[in-house]
Short mmCIF file of C-alpha atoms in Angstrom, two decimals:
data_model
loop_
_atom_site.label_atom_id
_atom_site.label_comp_id
_atom_site.label_asym_id
_atom_site.label_seq_id
_atom_site.Cartn_x
_atom_site.Cartn_y
_atom_site.Cartn_z
CA MET A 1 -18.82 29.93 135.25
CA THR A 2 -16.06 31.04 132.48
CA ALA A 3 -15.55 34.04 130.04
CA ALA A 4 -15.74 33.09 126.40
CA ASP A 5 -12.14 33.71 125.51
CA VAL A 6 -12.49 35.16 122.10
CA PRO A 7 -11.07 37.65 118.61
CA THR A 8 -11.98 41.16 119.75
CA THR A 9 -13.01 40.53 115.45
CA THR A 10 -15.71 38.39 117.93
CA VAL A 11 -18.51 39.18 120.09
CA TRP A 12 -18.19 38.69 123.97
CA SER A 13 -19.88 35.77 125.60
CA GLU A 14 -19.87 33.76 128.87
CA THR A 15 -21.26 29.88 129.18
CA ALA A 16 -22.58 28.73 132.50
CA GLY A 17 -24.29 26.01 133.69
CA ASP A 18 -23.31 21.96 131.95
CA ASP A 19 -21.46 21.56 129.69
CA GLU A 20 -22.00 18.35 127.63
CA SER A 21 -26.36 19.68 127.66
CA ASP A 22 -27.63 21.11 124.20
CA PRO A 23 -27.60 24.70 124.69
CA ILE A 24 -30.31 28.01 125.33
CA VAL A 25 -29.00 31.20 124.76
CA VAL A 26 -30.00 34.29 125.47
CA VAL A 27 -30.07 37.20 123.13
CA HIS A 28 -30.88 40.62 124.62
CA GLY A 29 -33.06 43.87 122.97
CA SER A 30 -31.52 47.22 121.61
CA MET A 31 -29.71 49.61 124.53
CA ASP A 32 -29.49 46.69 126.50
CA ARG A 33 -26.72 43.52 127.14
CA ALA A 34 -26.23 40.07 128.61
CA ALA A 35 -25.63 41.83 131.81
CA GLY A 36 -29.70 42.43 131.77
CA LEU A 37 -30.10 39.16 131.19
CA LEU A 38 -28.04 37.50 134.00
CA ARG A 39 -30.95 36.55 136.21
CA LEU A 40 -32.49 35.36 134.33
CA SER A 41 -29.77 33.40 132.62
CA ARG A 42 -29.15 32.20 136.20
CA ARG A 43 -32.54 30.96 136.74
CA LEU A 44 -32.08 28.40 134.06
CA ASP A 45 -28.29 27.29 134.80
CA GLY A 46 -29.41 25.22 137.27
CA GLU A 47 -30.91 23.14 134.26
CA PHE A 48 -29.28 23.38 131.57
CA ARG A 49 -25.88 25.36 129.07
CA VAL A 50 -27.07 28.40 129.31
CA VAL A 51 -24.47 31.51 126.89
CA ARG A 52 -25.56 35.11 127.33
CA TYR A 53 -23.66 37.38 124.79
CA ASP A 54 -23.83 41.39 124.24
CA ARG A 55 -24.75 41.79 120.49
CA ARG A 56 -22.44 43.96 118.43
CA GLY A 57 -22.37 47.87 118.52
CA TYR A 58 -23.10 47.32 123.11
CA GLY A 59 -21.08 46.43 126.43
CA ARG A 60 -18.56 43.99 125.82
CA SER A 61 -19.08 44.30 121.88
CA ALA A 62 -18.99 47.64 121.33
CA HIS A 63 -15.80 47.24 118.51
CA VAL A 64 -17.78 44.41 116.33
CA GLY A 65 -18.79 47.44 113.96
CA PRO A 66 -21.49 48.17 111.31
CA PRO A 67 -23.52 46.95 109.40
CA TRP A 68 -25.40 46.02 112.38
CA THR A 69 -29.01 44.72 111.16
CA ALA A 70 -31.13 41.19 111.60
CA ALA A 71 -29.40 39.63 109.48
CA THR A 72 -25.46 40.30 111.12
CA ASN A 73 -27.01 39.17 114.24
CA ALA A 74 -27.79 36.35 113.27
CA GLN A 75 -24.71 35.56 111.83
CA ASP A 76 -22.93 36.66 114.96
CA LEU A 77 -25.43 34.19 116.97
CA ALA A 78 -24.56 30.92 114.36
CA GLU A 79 -20.63 32.15 114.79
CA LEU A 80 -21.12 31.49 118.06
CA LEU A 81 -22.83 28.25 118.42
CA GLU A 82 -20.38 26.50 116.37
CA ARG A 83 -18.00 28.13 118.38
CA THR A 84 -19.09 27.67 122.15
CA ALA A 85 -21.14 24.14 121.27
CA PRO A 86 -20.28 22.67 118.44
CA GLY A 87 -22.03 19.25 117.49
CA HIS A 88 -25.21 21.15 119.63
CA ARG A 89 -28.27 22.49 118.38
CA ALA A 90 -29.78 25.22 120.40
CA ALA A 91 -32.99 26.42 121.47
CA ILE A 92 -32.90 30.70 120.99
CA VAL A 93 -34.08 33.20 124.15
CA GLY A 94 -34.27 36.55 122.88
CA HIS A 95 -36.38 39.41 124.01
CA SER A 96 -37.35 42.02 122.43
CA TYR A 97 -35.02 43.01 118.95
CA GLY A 98 -33.72 39.67 120.48
CA GLY A 99 -36.31 37.79 119.75
CA ASN A 100 -36.32 39.05 115.25
CA VAL A 101 -32.40 37.79 116.33
CA ALA A 102 -33.38 34.20 117.00
CA LEU A 103 -35.88 33.71 114.38
CA ALA A 104 -33.87 35.04 111.58
CA LEU A 105 -31.27 32.79 113.37
CA ALA A 106 -33.88 29.78 112.77
CA ALA A 107 -35.56 30.71 109.03
CA SER A 108 -31.69 30.84 107.94
CA ARG A 109 -30.18 27.83 110.22
CA PRO A 110 -32.21 25.41 111.47
CA ASP A 111 -29.83 23.23 111.29
CA LEU A 112 -28.66 25.13 114.94
CA VAL A 113 -31.82 25.93 116.22
CA THR A 114 -33.81 23.18 117.90
CA GLY A 115 -36.50 26.33 119.40
CA VAL A 116 -37.30 29.46 120.37
CA VAL A 117 -38.93 31.75 122.62
CA VAL A 118 -39.51 35.14 121.92
CA TYR A 119 -41.11 37.99 124.45
CA GLU A 120 -42.33 41.15 123.46
CA THR A 121 -40.48 41.03 119.80
CA PRO A 122 -41.37 44.40 117.59
CA LEU A 123 -42.26 44.16 114.66
CA SER A 124 -41.49 47.28 113.27
CA TRP A 125 -41.78 46.49 109.14
CA LEU A 126 -45.66 45.70 109.35
CA ASP A 127 -48.14 48.79 108.62
CA TRP A 128 -50.43 48.61 111.75
CA TRP A 129 -46.96 48.84 113.90
CA PRO A 130 -47.27 51.94 115.99
CA GLY A 131 -45.21 55.19 114.90
CA THR A 132 -45.10 55.87 119.23
CA THR A 133 -42.72 53.43 120.77
CA ALA A 134 -39.85 53.86 122.35
CA GLY A 135 -38.26 53.16 119.25
CA ALA A 136 -39.75 55.27 116.70
CA ALA A 137 -39.14 58.12 119.16
CA ALA A 138 -35.80 57.74 118.48
CA MET A 139 -35.78 57.05 115.30
CA GLY A 140 -36.79 61.07 115.04
CA VAL A 141 -33.42 62.08 117.09
CA SER A 142 -30.82 63.45 114.70
CA ASP A 143 -28.09 63.19 116.38
CA PRO A 144 -27.38 58.62 117.71
CA GLY A 145 -26.05 59.47 121.00
CA ASP A 146 -29.40 61.86 121.78
CA ALA A 147 -31.13 59.09 119.90
CA ALA A 148 -29.66 56.11 122.15
CA GLU A 149 -30.16 58.75 126.20
CA ALA A 150 -33.64 59.46 124.31
CA PHE A 151 -34.16 55.87 124.11
CA MET A 152 -33.32 54.73 127.66
CA ARG A 153 -35.00 57.65 129.47
CA ARG A 154 -38.09 56.28 127.68
CA LEU A 155 -37.56 53.29 128.38
CA VAL A 156 -36.26 53.50 132.45
CA GLY A 157 -37.39 57.17 133.32
CA ASP A 158 -36.02 60.96 133.67
CA GLU A 159 -34.24 59.78 137.15
CA ALA A 160 -32.66 56.73 136.25
CA TRP A 161 -30.92 57.85 133.42
CA GLU A 162 -29.67 61.00 135.96
CA ARG A 163 -28.60 58.63 138.55
CA LEU A 164 -26.36 56.55 136.33
CA PRO A 165 -22.64 57.32 136.23
CA ALA A 166 -20.98 60.23 133.87
CA SER A 167 -19.07 56.85 132.07
CA THR A 168 -22.27 55.12 132.01
CA GLN A 169 -23.83 57.81 130.00
CA ARG A 170 -20.83 58.15 127.97
CA GLN A 171 -20.96 54.22 126.85
CA ARG A 172 -24.57 54.11 126.42
CA ARG A 173 -24.83 57.78 123.96
CA ALA A 174 -22.37 55.87 122.56
CA GLU A 175 -23.95 52.85 121.21
CA GLY A 176 -26.32 55.11 119.68
CA PRO A 177 -25.42 54.65 116.22
CA ALA A 178 -26.24 50.38 116.48
CA MET A 179 -29.15 51.25 118.07
CA VAL A 180 -30.09 53.66 115.69
CA ALA A 181 -29.12 51.12 112.65
CA GLU A 182 -30.34 48.77 113.60
CA LEU A 183 -34.29 49.87 114.38
CA ALA A 184 -34.06 51.62 110.89
CA ASP A 185 -33.28 48.30 109.41
CA LEU A 186 -35.62 46.65 111.12
CA ARG A 187 -38.62 49.32 110.12
CA ARG A 188 -37.28 48.96 106.25
CA GLN A 189 -37.71 45.40 105.31
CA ALA A 190 -38.84 41.94 107.59
CA PRO A 191 -36.01 40.33 109.09
CA TRP A 192 -37.82 36.91 108.40
CA GLN A 193 -40.16 35.02 106.24
CA ALA A 194 -42.62 33.39 108.62
CA ASP A 195 -42.59 29.37 105.72
CA ASP A 196 -39.37 29.50 106.97
CA VAL A 197 -39.46 29.65 110.46
CA ARG A 198 -40.10 25.42 111.20
CA VAL A 199 -39.37 25.13 114.65
CA PRO A 200 -40.99 25.45 117.38
CA VAL A 201 -42.44 28.96 118.69
CA LEU A 202 -42.84 29.73 122.21
CA ALA A 203 -43.78 33.83 122.00
CA LEU A 204 -44.41 35.47 125.55
CA TYR A 205 -45.78 38.68 126.07
CA GLY A 206 -46.32 40.50 129.26
CA GLU A 207 -50.13 40.61 131.20
CA CYS A 208 -49.36 44.73 132.28
CA GLY A 209 -47.37 45.13 128.68
CA ARG A 210 -48.83 47.44 125.89
CA PRO A 211 -51.61 46.40 123.70
CA HIS A 212 -49.57 46.42 120.15
CA HIS A 213 -46.79 43.57 122.49
CA ARG A 214 -49.90 41.28 122.25
CA VAL A 215 -51.09 41.81 119.46
CA ALA A 216 -47.62 41.40 117.85
CA MET A 217 -47.31 38.26 119.85
CA GLU A 218 -51.13 36.98 118.50
CA HIS A 219 -50.03 37.86 114.68
CA LEU A 220 -47.04 35.23 115.40
CA GLY A 221 -48.97 32.48 116.47
CA GLU A 222 -51.31 33.09 113.45
CA THR A 223 -48.15 33.46 110.87
CA LEU A 224 -45.64 31.07 111.98
CA LEU A 225 -46.27 26.88 111.25
CA ASP A 226 -45.52 25.77 115.11
CA CYS A 227 -45.94 29.29 117.60
CA ARG A 228 -47.82 28.89 120.60
CA ILE A 229 -48.43 32.04 122.71
CA GLN A 230 -48.64 32.76 126.51
CA MET A 231 -49.33 35.81 128.56
CA VAL A 232 -46.66 36.03 131.69
CA PRO A 233 -48.47 37.45 135.08
CA GLY A 234 -47.41 40.47 136.25
CA CYS A 235 -44.80 41.86 134.00
CA GLY A 236 -44.52 44.55 131.43
CA HIS A 237 -42.29 44.57 128.75
CA ALA A 238 -38.91 44.69 131.29
CA GLY A 239 -40.20 41.20 132.77
CA PRO A 240 -37.46 39.33 131.25
CA HIS A 241 -35.37 42.38 133.39
CA THR A 242 -37.95 42.46 136.67
CA HIS A 243 -39.53 39.03 137.26
CA PRO A 244 -36.93 36.55 135.28
CA GLY A 245 -38.26 34.15 137.65
CA VAL A 246 -42.17 34.28 136.79
CA VAL A 247 -40.24 34.98 132.99
CA ALA A 248 -38.03 31.24 133.36
CA GLU A 249 -41.47 29.73 134.30
CA PRO A 250 -42.68 29.02 130.64
CA ILE A 251 -39.24 28.52 129.10
CA VAL A 252 -38.40 25.95 131.09
CA ARG A 253 -41.22 24.40 130.21
CA PHE A 254 -40.97 25.26 126.34
CA VAL A 255 -37.63 23.87 126.33
CA ARG A 256 -38.15 20.44 128.19
CA SER A 257 -40.63 19.87 125.52
CA LEU A 258 -38.37 19.91 122.71
CA GLY A 259 -36.76 17.07 124.13
CA ALA A 260 -33.09 15.79 123.14
CA PRO A 261 -32.38 16.70 119.68
CA SER A 262 -30.32 15.54 117.24
CA ALA A 263 -26.62 17.07 116.11
CA PRO A 264 -26.34 18.90 113.17
CA SER A 265 -25.56 16.80 110.14
CA GLY A 266 -24.45 20.66 108.68
CA PRO A 267 -24.80 24.00 107.47
CA SER A 268 -27.71 24.79 105.16
CA ALA A 269 -27.78 27.31 102.97
CA PRO A 270 -28.93 30.61 104.02
CA SER A 271 -32.64 31.21 102.98
CA GLY A 272 -31.49 35.17 101.57
CA ASP A 273 -33.56 36.80 104.46
#
């Protein structure tokens, strides 16, 4: 495994697996980073080339500043693919918020994408999305650092947060502005339009997840042009972290089903999302 040698103005990335194959790119959610999806990545890189990266504002890409939106994240992902896998199209796997980044890229740059896998992706802009989620609760906190801490405590629990080293807590709190901005943007507007997503999509939800995540994946199945839905047994929202092998199985089957795509003929114009 070799780290990508990238300038300080671009997101940090790392690639593993077969350098000649069409890649899979894994995209993390809010208040996460590439390291959080390392175990899942290792279940995939034995067969595929896998690229994982820290999104702007997080981890080793904390230096990449605003705007922290799904649109700019999709642009980062497009640039990452053109840099790390020129001449190839990729399958994009997005966990939580990362699924919206993947779908936004598929809508705006279909020349770069063969298919998309999303795991419990939030549809926060829809009227029926609940106001009791961790993201919604964080939006009610005025200080971004406090909002990041509240979000983390909600996800991992107070005891796990308190066990983190002080340096890690400071780093996570410093990621608050990126989290607040991207989640606020997601509540204001849809980052992609269903008619623009023309690649195959696999929408996964955990058996032990919250009902609104299952409903969201069913909504994707009803509105996207080519979307299959699958429940992942024994998993909650953190399934890609806690049960990487179980989550990897449907991803591998789906990516194999995409076949061997042709290389892109050139960039297409953005869809305007």
